[in-house]
Tab-separated table of C-alpha atoms and ligand atoms in Angstrom:
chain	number	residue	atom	x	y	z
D	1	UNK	CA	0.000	0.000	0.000
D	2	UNK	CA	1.613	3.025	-1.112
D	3	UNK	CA	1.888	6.436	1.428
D	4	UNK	CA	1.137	9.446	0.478
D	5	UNK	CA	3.286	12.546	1.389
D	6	UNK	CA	1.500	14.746	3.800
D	7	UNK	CA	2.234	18.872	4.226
D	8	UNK	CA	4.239	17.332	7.159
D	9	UNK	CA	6.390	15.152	5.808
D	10	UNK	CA	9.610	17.188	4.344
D	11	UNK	CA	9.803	19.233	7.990
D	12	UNK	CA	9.470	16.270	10.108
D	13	UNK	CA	12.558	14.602	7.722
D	14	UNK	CA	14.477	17.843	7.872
D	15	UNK	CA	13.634	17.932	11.652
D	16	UNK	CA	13.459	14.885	13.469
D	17	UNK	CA	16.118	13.748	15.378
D	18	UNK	CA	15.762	10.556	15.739
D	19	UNK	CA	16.023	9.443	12.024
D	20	UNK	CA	19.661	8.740	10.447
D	21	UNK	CA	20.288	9.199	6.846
D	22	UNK	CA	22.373	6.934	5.019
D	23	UNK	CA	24.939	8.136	4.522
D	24	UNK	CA	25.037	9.094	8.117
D	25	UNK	CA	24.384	5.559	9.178
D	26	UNK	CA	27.285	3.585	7.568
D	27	UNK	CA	29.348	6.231	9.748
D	28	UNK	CA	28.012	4.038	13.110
D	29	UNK	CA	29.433	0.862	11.109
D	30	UNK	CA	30.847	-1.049	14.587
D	31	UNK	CA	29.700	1.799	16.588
D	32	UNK	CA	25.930	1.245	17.198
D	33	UNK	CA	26.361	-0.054	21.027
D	34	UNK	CA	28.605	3.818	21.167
D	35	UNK	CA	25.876	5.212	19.962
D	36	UNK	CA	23.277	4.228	22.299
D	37	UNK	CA	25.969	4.154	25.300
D	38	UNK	CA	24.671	0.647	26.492
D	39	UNK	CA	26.218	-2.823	26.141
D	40	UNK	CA	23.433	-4.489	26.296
D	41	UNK	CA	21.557	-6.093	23.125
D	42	UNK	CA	20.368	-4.025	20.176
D	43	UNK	CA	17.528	-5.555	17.803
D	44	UNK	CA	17.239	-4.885	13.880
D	45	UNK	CA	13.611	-4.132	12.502
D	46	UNK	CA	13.523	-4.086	8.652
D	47	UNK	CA	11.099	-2.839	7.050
D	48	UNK	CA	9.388	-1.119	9.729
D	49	UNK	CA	6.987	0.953	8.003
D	50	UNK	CA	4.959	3.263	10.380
D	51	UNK	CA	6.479	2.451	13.194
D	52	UNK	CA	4.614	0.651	15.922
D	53	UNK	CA	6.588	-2.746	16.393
D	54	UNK	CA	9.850	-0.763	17.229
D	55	UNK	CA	8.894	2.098	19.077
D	56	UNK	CA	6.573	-0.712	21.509
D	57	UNK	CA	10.010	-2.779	21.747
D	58	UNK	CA	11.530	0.442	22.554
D	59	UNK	CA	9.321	0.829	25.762
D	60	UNK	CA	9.793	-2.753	26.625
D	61	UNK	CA	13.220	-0.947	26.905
D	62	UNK	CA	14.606	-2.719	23.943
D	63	UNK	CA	17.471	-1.123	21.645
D	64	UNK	CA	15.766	-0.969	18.556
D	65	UNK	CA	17.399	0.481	15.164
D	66	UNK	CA	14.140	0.378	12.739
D	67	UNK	CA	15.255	0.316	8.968
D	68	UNK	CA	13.063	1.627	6.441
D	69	UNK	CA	13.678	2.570	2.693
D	70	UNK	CA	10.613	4.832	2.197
D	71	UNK	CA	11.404	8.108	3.591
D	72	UNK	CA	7.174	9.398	3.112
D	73	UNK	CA	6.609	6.075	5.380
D	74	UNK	CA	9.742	7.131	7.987
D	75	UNK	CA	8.740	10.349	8.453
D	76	UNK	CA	5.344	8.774	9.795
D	77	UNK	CA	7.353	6.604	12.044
D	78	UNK	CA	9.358	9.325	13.320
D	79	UNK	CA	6.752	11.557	14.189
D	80	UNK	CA	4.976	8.568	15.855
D	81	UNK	CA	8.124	7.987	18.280
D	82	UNK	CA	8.081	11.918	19.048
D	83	UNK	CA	4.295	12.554	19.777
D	84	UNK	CA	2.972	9.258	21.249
D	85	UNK	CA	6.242	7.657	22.636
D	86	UNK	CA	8.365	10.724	23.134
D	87	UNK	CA	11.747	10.372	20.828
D	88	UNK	CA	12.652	7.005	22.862
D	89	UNK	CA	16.356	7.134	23.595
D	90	UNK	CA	16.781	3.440	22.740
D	91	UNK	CA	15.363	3.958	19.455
D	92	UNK	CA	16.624	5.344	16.017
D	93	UNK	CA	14.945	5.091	12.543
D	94	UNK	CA	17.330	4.167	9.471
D	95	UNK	CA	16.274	5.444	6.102
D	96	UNK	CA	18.109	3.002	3.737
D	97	UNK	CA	17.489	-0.270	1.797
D	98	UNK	CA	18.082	-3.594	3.393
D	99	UNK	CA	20.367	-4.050	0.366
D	100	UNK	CA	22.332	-1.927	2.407
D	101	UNK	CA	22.661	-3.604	6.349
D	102	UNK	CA	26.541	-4.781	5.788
D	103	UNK	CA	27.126	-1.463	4.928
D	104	UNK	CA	25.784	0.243	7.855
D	105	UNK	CA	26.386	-3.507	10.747
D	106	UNK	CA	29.768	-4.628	11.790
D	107	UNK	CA	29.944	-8.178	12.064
D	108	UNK	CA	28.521	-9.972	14.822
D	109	UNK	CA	26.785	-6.579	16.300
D	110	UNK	CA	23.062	-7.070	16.415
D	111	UNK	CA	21.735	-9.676	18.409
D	112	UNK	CA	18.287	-9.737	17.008
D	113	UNK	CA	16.342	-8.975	13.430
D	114	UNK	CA	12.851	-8.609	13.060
D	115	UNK	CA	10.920	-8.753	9.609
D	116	UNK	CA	7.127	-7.767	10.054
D	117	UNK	CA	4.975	-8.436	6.888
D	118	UNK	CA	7.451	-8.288	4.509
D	119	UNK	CA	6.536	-7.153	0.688
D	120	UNK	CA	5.936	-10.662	-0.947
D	121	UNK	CA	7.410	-9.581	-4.224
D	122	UNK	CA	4.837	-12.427	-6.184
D	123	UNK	CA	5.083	-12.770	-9.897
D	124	UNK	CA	7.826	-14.999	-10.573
D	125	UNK	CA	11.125	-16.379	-9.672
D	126	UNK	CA	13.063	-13.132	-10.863
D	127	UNK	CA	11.276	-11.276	-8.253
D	128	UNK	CA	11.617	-13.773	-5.851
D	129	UNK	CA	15.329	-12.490	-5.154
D	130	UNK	CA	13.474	-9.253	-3.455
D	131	UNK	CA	12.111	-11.043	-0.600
D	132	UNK	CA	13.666	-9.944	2.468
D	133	UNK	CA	13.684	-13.816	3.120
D	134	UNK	CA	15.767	-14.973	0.527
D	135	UNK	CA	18.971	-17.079	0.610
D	136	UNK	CA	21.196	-13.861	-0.374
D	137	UNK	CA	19.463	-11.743	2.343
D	138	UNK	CA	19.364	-15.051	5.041
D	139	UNK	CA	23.493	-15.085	3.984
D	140	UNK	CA	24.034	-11.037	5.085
D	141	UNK	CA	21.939	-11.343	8.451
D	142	UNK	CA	23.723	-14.228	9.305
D	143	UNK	CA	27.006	-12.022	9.249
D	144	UNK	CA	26.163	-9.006	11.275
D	145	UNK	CA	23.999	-11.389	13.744
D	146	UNK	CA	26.519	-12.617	17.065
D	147	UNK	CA	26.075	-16.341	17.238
D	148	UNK	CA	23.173	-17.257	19.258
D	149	UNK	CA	21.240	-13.890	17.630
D	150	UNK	CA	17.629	-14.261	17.008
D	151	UNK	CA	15.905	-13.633	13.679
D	152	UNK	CA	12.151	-13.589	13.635
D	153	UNK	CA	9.511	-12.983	10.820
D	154	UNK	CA	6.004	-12.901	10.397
D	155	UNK	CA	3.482	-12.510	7.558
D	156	UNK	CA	-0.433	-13.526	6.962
D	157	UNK	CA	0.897	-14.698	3.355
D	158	UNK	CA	1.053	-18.532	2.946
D	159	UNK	CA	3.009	-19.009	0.076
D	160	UNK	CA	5.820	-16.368	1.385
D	161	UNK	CA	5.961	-18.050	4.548
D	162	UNK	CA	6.491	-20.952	2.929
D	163	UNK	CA	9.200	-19.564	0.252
D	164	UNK	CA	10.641	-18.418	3.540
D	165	UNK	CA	10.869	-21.281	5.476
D	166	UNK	CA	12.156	-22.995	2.771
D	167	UNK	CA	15.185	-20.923	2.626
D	168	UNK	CA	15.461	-20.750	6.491
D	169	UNK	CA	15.972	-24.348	6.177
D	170	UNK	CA	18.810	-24.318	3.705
D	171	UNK	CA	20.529	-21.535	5.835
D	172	UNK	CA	22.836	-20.642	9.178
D	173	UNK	CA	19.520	-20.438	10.555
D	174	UNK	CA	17.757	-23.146	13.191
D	175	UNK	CA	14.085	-22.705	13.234
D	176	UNK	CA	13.416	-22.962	17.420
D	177	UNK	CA	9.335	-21.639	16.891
D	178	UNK	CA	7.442	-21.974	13.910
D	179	UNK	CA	3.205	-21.376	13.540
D	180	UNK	CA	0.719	-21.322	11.171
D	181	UNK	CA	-1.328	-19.621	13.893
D	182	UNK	CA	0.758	-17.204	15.554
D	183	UNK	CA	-2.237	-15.703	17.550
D	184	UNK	CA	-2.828	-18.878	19.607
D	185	UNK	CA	0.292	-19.768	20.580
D	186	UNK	CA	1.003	-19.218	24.154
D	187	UNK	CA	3.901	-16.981	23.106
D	188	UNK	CA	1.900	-14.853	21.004
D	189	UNK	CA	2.366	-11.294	23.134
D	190	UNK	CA	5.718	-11.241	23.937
D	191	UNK	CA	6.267	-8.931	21.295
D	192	UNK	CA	3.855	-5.910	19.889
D	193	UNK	CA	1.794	-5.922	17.193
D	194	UNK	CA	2.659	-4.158	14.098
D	195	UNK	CA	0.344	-2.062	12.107
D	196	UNK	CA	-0.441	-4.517	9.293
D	197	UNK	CA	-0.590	-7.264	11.717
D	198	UNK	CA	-3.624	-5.623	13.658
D	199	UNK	CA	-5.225	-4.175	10.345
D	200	UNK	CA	-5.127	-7.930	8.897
D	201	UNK	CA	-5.880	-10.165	12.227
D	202	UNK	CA	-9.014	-7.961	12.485
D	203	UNK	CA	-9.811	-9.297	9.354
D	204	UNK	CA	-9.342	-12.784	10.170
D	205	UNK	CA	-6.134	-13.459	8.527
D	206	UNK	CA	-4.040	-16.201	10.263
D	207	UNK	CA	-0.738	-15.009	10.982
D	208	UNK	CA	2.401	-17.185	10.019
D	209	UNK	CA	5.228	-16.896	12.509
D	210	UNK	CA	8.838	-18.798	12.415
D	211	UNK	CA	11.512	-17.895	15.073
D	212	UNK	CA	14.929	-19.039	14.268
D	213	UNK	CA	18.386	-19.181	16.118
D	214	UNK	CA	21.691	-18.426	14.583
D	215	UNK	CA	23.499	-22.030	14.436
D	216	UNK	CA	26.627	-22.317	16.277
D	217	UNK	CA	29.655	-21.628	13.851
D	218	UNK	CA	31.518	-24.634	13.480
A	301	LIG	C1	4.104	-4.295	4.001
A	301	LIG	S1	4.951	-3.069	4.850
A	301	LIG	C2	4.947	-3.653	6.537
A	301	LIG	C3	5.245	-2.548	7.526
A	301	LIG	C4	5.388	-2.995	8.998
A	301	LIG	N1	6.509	-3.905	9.161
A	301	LIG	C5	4.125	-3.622	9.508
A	301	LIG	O1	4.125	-4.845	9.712
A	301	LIG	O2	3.158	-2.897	9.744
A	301	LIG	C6	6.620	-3.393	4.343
A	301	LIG	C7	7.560	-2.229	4.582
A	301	LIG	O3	8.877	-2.644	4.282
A	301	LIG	C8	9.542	-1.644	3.554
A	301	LIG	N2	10.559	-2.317	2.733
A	301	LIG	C9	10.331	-3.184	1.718
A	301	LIG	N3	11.484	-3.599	1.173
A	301	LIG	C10	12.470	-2.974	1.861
A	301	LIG	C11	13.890	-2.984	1.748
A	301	LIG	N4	14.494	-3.726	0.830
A	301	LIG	N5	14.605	-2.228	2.610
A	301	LIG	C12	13.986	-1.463	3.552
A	301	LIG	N6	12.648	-1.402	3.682
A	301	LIG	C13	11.895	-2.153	2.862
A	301	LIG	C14	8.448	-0.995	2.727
A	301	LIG	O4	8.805	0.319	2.304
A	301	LIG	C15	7.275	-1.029	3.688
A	301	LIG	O5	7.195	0.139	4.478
């Protein structure tokens, strides 16, 4: 679903101070726990879209760095963390592509990634490449995860789930939770609710949900 720039949009990107740039962000390359001033655990959202998954984790009290490539969709998420969470210290908003995350992650420095209704990028195997699940992404998550990080996905869309899981079996990844039903599992709550997640379980969508561990290197 595509966003539409409101009047608000280019002043709360000039503005906001809790969204990083690009360029800006592979400056933190290695430096993200500096950044924060924390050693504890910092968790990866990509794709975040509005906003609502990462600035929930952030009041768990959860280091969250929430990448998103459309800047009309960040500025929504930024103003979001500054008028109904206010500007979260443990949070920051990346505008870049996920293309990007070795540029911007040192090795081993996240210790959790969370994808959230990934675009399912249907109509062929060309576009299949796209998905934020795929075997070349899988390979880049796996580098900037520390061993024992966490990577966890979600989606109401059968057949991407089961592209995904597919390629989560033929990675670094070991799949420790996996549902068809995410909703009734007695886990289900231990992390927010995104937007699209509440717009499509109201509609009685079934929401997929796989868990997986980074295997030990060896
Ligand atoms: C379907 S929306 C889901 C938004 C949010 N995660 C949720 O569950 O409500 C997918 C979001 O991922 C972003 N996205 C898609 N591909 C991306 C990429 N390669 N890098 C960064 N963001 C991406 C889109 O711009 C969009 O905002």
């Amino acid at each position: 679903m595509r966003t539409r720039k409101k009047k608000w949009t280019d002043s709360e990107l000039a503005q906001s101070k809790i969204i990083k740039f690009y360029d800006d962000a592979v400056t933190q390359k290695g430096k993200w726990h500096d950044f924060f001033e924390t050693t504890d655990d910092i968790f990866l959202e990509i794709g975040c879209g509005k906003g609502r998954f990462s600035c929930e984790m952030s009041k768990k009290g959860k280091f969250m760095i929430a990448l998103e490539r459309d800047s009309k969709v960040i500025a929504c998420a930024s103003r979001l963390a500054r008028t109904s969470y206010d500007s979260p210290q443990n949070l920051i908003f990346v505008n870049a592509e996920a293309e990007k995350i070795s540029e911007i992650f040192a090795e081993h420095e996240l210790s959790g990634i969370f994808m959230n209704f990934s675009d399912p990028w249907e109509g062929g195997k060309k576009l299949e490449k796209k998905r934020l699940t795929h075997n070349g992404f899988l390979e880049n998550y796996s580098k900037i995860l520390r061993p024992g990080g966490i990577l966890s996905f979600r989606t109401d869309n059968a057949a991407l789930f089961e592209f995904s899981i597919k390629q989560l079996k033929e990675s670094r990844f070991e799949i420790i939770r996996i549902s068809e039903d995410f909703h009734s599992e007695p886990y289900f709550g231990e992390t927010p609710m995104t937007e699209y997640e509440i717009k499509f379980a109201a509609l009685g969508n079934k929401i997929h949900y796989v868990e997986c561990k980074m295997k030990a290197l060896g």
